[in-house]
Short mmCIF file of C-alpha atoms in Angstrom, two decimals:
data_model
loop_
_atom_site.label_atom_id
_atom_site.label_comp_id
_atom_site.label_asym_id
_atom_site.label_seq_id
_atom_site.Cartn_x
_atom_site.Cartn_y
_atom_site.Cartn_z
CA UNK A 5 -70.95 -14.87 9.29
CA UNK A 6 -70.55 -18.34 8.07
CA UNK A 7 -66.73 -17.81 7.72
CA UNK A 8 -67.08 -16.69 11.55
CA UNK A 9 -69.13 -19.45 12.53
CA UNK A 10 -66.65 -22.19 10.86
CA UNK A 11 -64.14 -21.18 12.75
CA UNK A 12 -65.97 -20.96 16.41
CA UNK A 13 -67.20 -24.34 15.39
CA UNK A 14 -63.72 -25.82 14.85
CA UNK A 15 -62.25 -24.35 17.69
CA UNK A 16 -65.23 -25.99 19.68
CA UNK A 17 -64.38 -29.15 18.04
CA UNK A 18 -60.81 -28.72 18.45
CA UNK A 19 -60.88 -27.70 22.76
CA UNK A 20 -63.72 -31.18 23.11
CA UNK A 21 -61.19 -33.38 21.17
CA UNK A 22 -58.38 -32.05 23.66
CA UNK A 23 -60.32 -32.58 26.32
CA UNK A 24 -61.43 -36.05 25.41
CA UNK A 25 -57.63 -37.25 24.93
CA UNK A 26 -57.04 -38.51 28.27
CA UNK A 27 -56.00 -41.96 30.01
CA UNK A 28 -58.54 -43.98 30.54
CA UNK A 29 -57.29 -46.31 33.66
CA UNK A 30 -59.04 -49.49 34.19
CA UNK A 31 -56.89 -50.21 36.78
CA UNK A 32 -58.71 -47.26 38.64
CA UNK A 33 -62.20 -47.56 37.50
CA UNK A 34 -64.68 -46.49 40.50
CA UNK A 35 -67.03 -48.76 41.93
CA UNK A 36 -70.51 -49.67 39.95
CA UNK A 37 -68.18 -48.78 36.64
CA UNK A 38 -67.07 -50.78 33.94
CA UNK A 39 -63.75 -51.65 33.63
CA UNK A 40 -62.51 -50.89 30.21
CA UNK A 41 -60.27 -54.50 29.60
CA UNK A 42 -60.67 -57.70 31.20
CA UNK A 43 -57.26 -58.00 33.79
CA UNK A 44 -55.53 -60.62 31.76
CA UNK A 45 -55.70 -58.87 28.23
CA UNK A 46 -54.98 -55.40 29.92
CA UNK A 47 -51.71 -56.92 32.23
CA UNK A 48 -50.29 -58.66 28.74
CA UNK A 49 -50.91 -54.92 27.44
CA UNK A 50 -49.11 -53.43 29.65
CA UNK A 51 -46.04 -55.62 29.70
CA UNK A 52 -45.90 -55.51 25.72
CA UNK A 53 -45.66 -52.12 25.08
CA UNK A 54 -42.28 -51.45 24.56
CA UNK A 55 -40.13 -48.21 24.17
CA UNK A 56 -37.97 -48.01 20.40
CA UNK A 57 -34.75 -45.92 19.86
CA UNK A 58 -33.30 -46.15 16.91
CA UNK A 59 -29.62 -44.21 15.46
CA UNK A 60 -29.31 -43.80 11.13
CA UNK A 61 -26.29 -42.67 9.59
CA UNK A 62 -26.10 -38.70 9.64
CA UNK A 63 -24.94 -39.03 6.05
CA UNK A 64 -28.54 -41.29 5.18
CA UNK A 65 -31.23 -40.32 3.11
CA UNK A 66 -33.89 -40.66 5.84
CA UNK A 67 -31.70 -38.76 8.14
CA UNK A 68 -32.34 -35.34 6.43
CA UNK A 69 -36.19 -35.55 6.74
CA UNK A 70 -37.09 -37.90 9.83
CA UNK A 71 -33.55 -37.01 11.99
CA UNK A 72 -30.62 -39.10 12.46
CA UNK A 73 -31.80 -40.21 16.27
CA UNK A 74 -35.68 -41.45 16.36
CA UNK A 75 -37.94 -42.35 19.26
CA UNK A 76 -41.25 -44.86 19.41
CA UNK A 77 -42.85 -47.27 20.41
CA UNK A 78 -43.32 -50.75 19.15
CA UNK A 79 -45.35 -53.78 20.36
CA UNK A 80 -43.87 -57.08 21.53
CA UNK A 81 -45.91 -60.01 18.46
CA UNK A 82 -43.44 -62.70 19.04
CA UNK A 83 -40.63 -64.49 21.16
CA UNK A 84 -38.10 -61.91 19.88
CA UNK A 85 -40.54 -59.97 17.53
CA UNK A 86 -41.37 -56.80 17.87
CA UNK A 87 -44.02 -54.02 15.56
CA UNK A 88 -43.55 -50.97 14.80
CA UNK A 89 -43.93 -48.34 12.51
CA UNK A 90 -41.69 -48.10 9.59
CA UNK A 91 -40.36 -44.59 9.62
CA UNK A 92 -38.27 -45.13 12.94
CA UNK A 93 -36.22 -48.19 10.70
CA UNK A 94 -34.93 -46.78 8.00
CA UNK A 95 -31.94 -46.90 7.45
CA UNK A 96 -31.31 -47.39 10.91
CA UNK A 97 -27.63 -48.80 12.51
CA UNK A 98 -28.62 -49.27 16.02
CA UNK A 99 -32.03 -50.12 17.41
CA UNK A 100 -32.81 -50.57 21.38
CA UNK A 101 -35.87 -51.64 22.93
CA UNK A 102 -36.68 -50.48 26.70
CA UNK A 103 -39.73 -52.51 28.56
CA UNK A 104 -41.45 -51.44 30.84
CA UNK A 105 -39.20 -52.83 33.61
CA UNK A 106 -36.86 -50.13 32.12
CA UNK A 107 -34.52 -53.12 30.77
CA UNK A 108 -32.84 -52.12 27.56
CA UNK A 109 -32.01 -54.98 25.38
CA UNK A 110 -30.27 -54.66 22.05
CA UNK A 111 -32.18 -55.74 18.67
CA UNK A 112 -31.41 -55.64 14.90
CA UNK A 113 -34.30 -54.24 12.09
CA UNK A 114 -35.62 -57.36 10.46
CA UNK A 115 -37.23 -55.76 8.12
CA UNK A 116 -39.29 -52.72 6.60
CA UNK A 117 -42.44 -53.54 4.79
CA UNK A 118 -42.60 -49.94 2.30
CA UNK A 119 -46.05 -51.20 0.83
CA UNK A 120 -47.80 -51.11 4.90
CA UNK A 121 -45.61 -48.84 6.15
CA UNK A 122 -44.66 -51.12 9.32
CA UNK A 123 -41.27 -52.26 10.49
CA UNK A 124 -40.48 -55.41 12.79
CA UNK A 125 -37.29 -55.31 14.64
CA UNK A 126 -36.06 -58.69 16.29
CA UNK A 127 -33.78 -58.36 19.68
CA UNK A 128 -30.59 -60.35 20.19
CA UNK A 129 -31.17 -61.28 23.86
CA UNK A 130 -34.80 -63.32 24.54
CA UNK A 131 -37.58 -60.78 25.27
CA UNK A 132 -39.39 -62.95 28.17
CA UNK A 133 -42.49 -61.20 27.73
CA UNK A 134 -45.96 -62.32 26.54
CA UNK A 135 -46.58 -61.65 22.56
CA UNK A 136 -49.91 -60.07 22.25
CA UNK A 137 -52.29 -62.14 19.30
CA UNK A 138 -52.88 -60.02 16.48
CA UNK A 139 -56.79 -59.66 16.22
CA UNK A 140 -58.74 -58.42 13.13
CA UNK A 141 -58.70 -55.19 11.92
CA UNK A 142 -61.11 -55.83 9.16
CA UNK A 143 -63.87 -56.63 10.97
CA UNK A 144 -63.40 -53.55 13.47
CA UNK A 145 -66.62 -52.07 13.82
CA UNK A 146 -66.86 -47.72 12.40
CA UNK A 147 -67.84 -46.17 15.03
CA UNK A 148 -66.27 -48.21 17.70
CA UNK A 149 -64.23 -48.07 21.06
CA UNK A 150 -60.93 -49.11 20.38
CA UNK A 151 -57.59 -48.26 23.37
CA UNK A 152 -53.71 -47.18 22.51
CA UNK A 153 -50.93 -47.51 24.56
CA UNK A 154 -47.93 -46.01 24.16
CA UNK A 155 -44.32 -45.83 25.32
CA UNK A 156 -44.25 -45.00 28.66
CA UNK A 157 -47.99 -44.31 29.53
CA UNK A 158 -49.32 -45.83 32.29
CA UNK A 159 -52.75 -46.61 31.03
CA UNK A 160 -54.65 -47.04 27.80
CA UNK A 161 -56.07 -44.55 26.35
CA UNK A 162 -59.28 -44.45 24.46
CA UNK A 163 -60.05 -43.73 20.78
CA UNK A 164 -62.79 -44.46 18.67
CA UNK A 165 -62.81 -45.74 15.67
CA UNK A 166 -64.45 -43.23 13.56
CA UNK A 167 -63.42 -43.57 9.66
CA UNK A 168 -61.75 -45.80 7.44
CA UNK A 169 -61.07 -42.79 4.33
CA UNK A 170 -58.47 -43.18 2.43
CA UNK A 171 -54.78 -41.95 2.62
CA UNK A 172 -52.14 -41.09 0.30
CA UNK A 173 -49.28 -39.46 1.61
CA UNK A 174 -46.91 -37.22 -0.46
CA UNK A 175 -44.30 -39.63 -0.17
CA UNK A 176 -45.86 -42.17 -2.53
CA UNK A 177 -47.80 -44.14 0.23
CA UNK A 178 -51.39 -44.90 -0.08
CA UNK A 179 -53.41 -46.47 2.43
CA UNK A 180 -56.79 -47.73 1.04
CA UNK A 181 -58.69 -48.45 4.04
CA UNK A 182 -56.16 -47.00 7.43
CA UNK A 183 -57.91 -46.74 10.53
CA UNK A 184 -58.73 -43.15 11.28
CA UNK A 185 -59.34 -42.64 15.51
CA UNK A 186 -60.33 -39.69 17.67
CA UNK A 187 -59.60 -37.76 19.83
CA UNK A 188 -55.72 -36.94 18.73
CA UNK A 189 -53.06 -38.13 20.71
CA UNK A 190 -50.10 -37.17 20.41
CA UNK A 191 -47.42 -40.54 21.56
CA UNK A 192 -48.53 -42.06 18.53
CA UNK A 193 -45.25 -43.23 16.64
CA UNK A 194 -45.64 -46.49 16.74
CA UNK A 195 -48.15 -46.84 19.23
CA UNK A 196 -50.59 -49.96 19.51
CA UNK A 197 -53.82 -49.65 18.99
CA UNK A 198 -56.12 -52.84 20.50
CA UNK A 199 -59.29 -54.13 20.48
CA UNK A 200 -62.03 -54.77 23.55
CA UNK A 201 -59.60 -58.44 24.39
CA UNK A 202 -56.32 -56.70 23.85
CA UNK A 203 -55.63 -57.74 20.45
CA UNK A 204 -53.75 -55.64 18.27
CA UNK A 205 -55.40 -54.28 15.64
CA UNK A 206 -53.11 -51.25 14.38
CA UNK A 207 -50.23 -49.55 14.66
CA UNK A 208 -49.94 -45.77 14.94
CA UNK A 209 -48.29 -44.06 11.84
CA UNK A 210 -49.37 -40.29 11.50
CA UNK A 211 -51.22 -37.41 13.40
CA UNK A 212 -54.09 -35.72 10.67
CA UNK A 213 -55.55 -33.00 10.20
CA UNK A 214 -59.21 -34.15 8.55
CA UNK A 215 -60.10 -38.07 9.73
CA UNK A 216 -63.43 -37.65 7.69
CA UNK A 217 -62.30 -35.52 5.09
CA UNK A 218 -65.63 -33.16 5.60
CA UNK A 219 -65.69 -28.76 5.46
CA UNK A 220 -65.07 -28.62 8.99
CA UNK A 221 -61.85 -30.57 9.70
CA UNK A 222 -61.73 -32.16 12.68
CA UNK A 223 -57.33 -34.09 13.44
CA UNK A 224 -56.60 -37.21 14.78
CA UNK A 225 -54.61 -39.95 14.22
CA UNK A 226 -53.98 -42.34 11.37
CA UNK A 227 -53.13 -46.47 12.69
CA UNK A 228 -51.92 -49.15 10.28
CA UNK A 229 -54.11 -52.16 10.27
CA UNK A 230 -52.28 -55.20 10.73
CA UNK A 231 -54.56 -57.17 8.75
CA UNK A 232 -51.74 -55.78 6.05
CA UNK A 233 -48.98 -57.24 7.66
CA UNK A 234 -51.33 -61.01 8.08
CA UNK A 235 -49.92 -62.39 4.80
CA UNK A 236 -46.41 -61.03 4.16
CA UNK A 237 -44.56 -61.62 8.22
CA UNK A 238 -43.74 -65.19 7.59
CA UNK A 239 -41.64 -63.56 4.44
CA UNK A 240 -40.79 -60.62 6.41
CA UNK A 241 -39.92 -62.45 9.04
CA UNK A 242 -37.22 -65.13 6.99
CA UNK A 243 -35.98 -63.04 4.38
CA UNK A 244 -36.58 -59.06 5.66
CA UNK A 245 -38.31 -58.73 1.83
CA UNK A 246 -41.89 -59.74 0.68
CA UNK A 247 -41.88 -62.37 -2.02
CA UNK A 248 -42.69 -61.50 -5.78
CA UNK A 249 -42.11 -57.70 -7.15
CA UNK A 250 -41.58 -54.88 -5.70
CA UNK A 251 -43.80 -51.81 -6.02
CA UNK A 252 -42.93 -49.17 -8.45
CA UNK A 253 -41.41 -46.12 -7.20
CA UNK A 254 -40.20 -42.67 -8.60
CA UNK A 255 -38.80 -40.91 -5.75
CA UNK A 256 -41.71 -38.14 -6.06
CA UNK A 257 -42.93 -35.84 -3.28
CA UNK A 258 -46.29 -33.60 -4.46
CA UNK A 259 -49.15 -33.17 -3.53
CA UNK A 260 -52.77 -31.98 -5.41
CA UNK A 261 -52.85 -28.51 -6.64
CA UNK A 262 -56.30 -27.02 -7.31
CA UNK A 263 -55.76 -25.81 -10.33
CA UNK A 264 -54.88 -29.23 -11.15
CA UNK A 265 -52.60 -31.88 -11.81
CA UNK A 266 -49.28 -32.61 -9.41
CA UNK A 267 -47.15 -29.89 -7.44
CA UNK A 268 -43.33 -31.51 -6.99
CA UNK A 269 -42.64 -30.80 -3.49
CA UNK A 270 -39.19 -32.64 -3.23
CA UNK A 271 -37.83 -34.99 -5.13
CA UNK A 272 -35.04 -37.53 -3.90
CA UNK A 273 -31.79 -38.12 -5.06
CA UNK A 274 -30.42 -40.44 -7.42
CA UNK A 275 -34.19 -41.24 -7.87
CA UNK A 276 -35.67 -41.94 -11.25
CA UNK A 277 -37.33 -39.17 -10.65
CA UNK A 278 -34.16 -36.60 -10.14
CA UNK A 279 -32.34 -39.05 -12.98
CA UNK A 280 -35.29 -37.58 -15.61
CA UNK A 281 -34.70 -34.73 -14.82
CA UNK A 282 -37.91 -33.85 -12.66
CA UNK A 283 -37.46 -31.06 -10.38
CA UNK A 284 -39.13 -29.06 -7.45
CA UNK A 285 -41.55 -26.45 -8.63
CA UNK A 286 -42.82 -29.19 -11.61
CA UNK A 287 -46.57 -29.73 -12.04
CA UNK A 288 -47.19 -33.75 -12.54
CA UNK A 289 -49.77 -33.41 -15.11
CA UNK A 290 -50.46 -36.85 -16.65
CA UNK A 291 -49.49 -40.63 -16.74
CA UNK A 292 -49.93 -42.44 -19.75
CA UNK A 293 -51.36 -39.36 -21.32
CA UNK A 294 -54.33 -39.14 -19.07
CA UNK A 295 -54.51 -35.94 -16.91
CA UNK A 296 -53.87 -36.55 -13.10
CA UNK A 297 -57.06 -36.14 -10.19
CA UNK A 298 -54.93 -36.58 -7.19
CA UNK A 299 -52.97 -38.61 -5.17
CA UNK A 300 -54.64 -42.06 -4.73
CA UNK A 301 -55.68 -41.55 -8.96
CA UNK A 302 -51.71 -41.67 -9.48
CA UNK A 303 -50.47 -44.07 -6.75
CA UNK A 304 -53.36 -46.17 -8.23
CA UNK A 305 -52.47 -46.18 -11.93
CA UNK A 306 -48.75 -46.04 -11.48
CA UNK A 307 -48.71 -49.31 -9.75
CA UNK A 308 -51.68 -50.64 -11.98
CA UNK A 309 -49.11 -50.13 -14.81
CA UNK A 310 -46.18 -52.37 -13.25
CA UNK A 311 -44.04 -53.53 -10.62
CA UNK A 312 -40.55 -52.00 -10.12
CA UNK A 313 -38.90 -51.39 -13.50
CA UNK A 314 -41.91 -51.01 -15.52
CA UNK A 315 -41.61 -48.11 -18.24
CA UNK A 316 -44.17 -45.24 -17.97
CA UNK A 317 -44.45 -41.31 -19.43
CA UNK A 318 -45.36 -38.76 -17.28
CA UNK A 319 -46.21 -35.14 -18.79
CA UNK A 320 -44.44 -32.37 -16.70
CA UNK A 321 -44.82 -28.78 -16.92
CA UNK A 322 -41.65 -27.05 -15.90
CA UNK A 323 -42.08 -23.23 -16.00
CA UNK A 324 -44.57 -22.97 -18.15
CA UNK A 325 -43.25 -25.69 -20.94
CA UNK A 326 -44.82 -29.01 -21.36
CA UNK A 327 -42.70 -32.26 -21.61
CA UNK A 328 -43.05 -35.93 -21.92
CA UNK A 329 -40.33 -37.73 -19.53
CA UNK A 330 -40.39 -41.61 -20.31
CA UNK A 331 -38.25 -43.73 -17.55
CA UNK A 332 -37.96 -46.78 -15.07
CA UNK A 333 -39.67 -47.46 -12.08
CA UNK A 334 -38.19 -48.64 -9.15
CA UNK A 335 -37.45 -50.40 -5.86
CA UNK A 336 -37.34 -47.94 -3.24
CA UNK A 337 -35.25 -50.14 -1.51
CA UNK A 338 -32.52 -49.93 -3.67
CA UNK A 339 -32.38 -46.02 -2.88
CA UNK A 340 -32.23 -46.73 1.19
CA UNK A 341 -28.99 -47.62 2.89
CA UNK A 342 -29.42 -51.32 4.06
CA UNK A 343 -30.29 -50.81 7.70
CA UNK A 344 -27.97 -52.84 9.96
CA UNK A 345 -29.64 -56.78 10.50
CA UNK A 346 -31.50 -57.19 7.13
#
């Protein structure tokens, strides 16, 4: 009976989520209704969102997982600068932008920031579009009302910021306080997330199955907060990378096992993990002799050992036998083909 109740409740919540996910057009407000965004910020937001089309080499590592041709959204944040989600630009050979007037604008990858997951495109000809100011993603109230706009959409969609729960991606990616929103929307890849003054506060990254972490999962979207970009932005624009040591990377895609440890789902070719003999089907049990609890625990402790190039010891179970594997981490950028333009 309890299982049936949860099933029905999930179905109801999902129906409500889909019903809420309708574009809210501030320009179509009825007499007496409140317009969702002031006219000037709304106009700037509408013309700042562009389509991003990229193409990578067919033999590139990321083409096997992300596809050779990718399409998503970007947001104009400077005279010749567009902010988007980084996975659209990994190992890209060419990048084109299409603005709200249908103009095709050639661009180059300026930076892919593996720590935040954000990417920057510099255009090869003037954009002639007003840049959107960056808001303060740290001060957003939760719950709170926000708006998203993706490529080819005619009006922003109203969202609710519902949580800032930690997100750990299986591909060695950690966000301590992402922006989790409801209802779930489909056009999220690189989409802009805006506050009530039309300031950019986040960039769309993922559709997640659980925005709260409760027993009854509720699907929504994860947006990367723009405050993660503010400090490194001058360096990313100038040199294409952050200053200082790189974040350590092993080349392991993994997930937590109910019985304990992390199951290895994929190992990147020629990565430190691959060269150390770690393979799909292995289980990661411990780091530096201490048992691994979950992905956030793994990533935090890995980073605490030092930057890329630091030595570490993993306890790995393979075919029922445990062994200790000692090797050096590396910078993930060294395993990727340098995008055209950087």
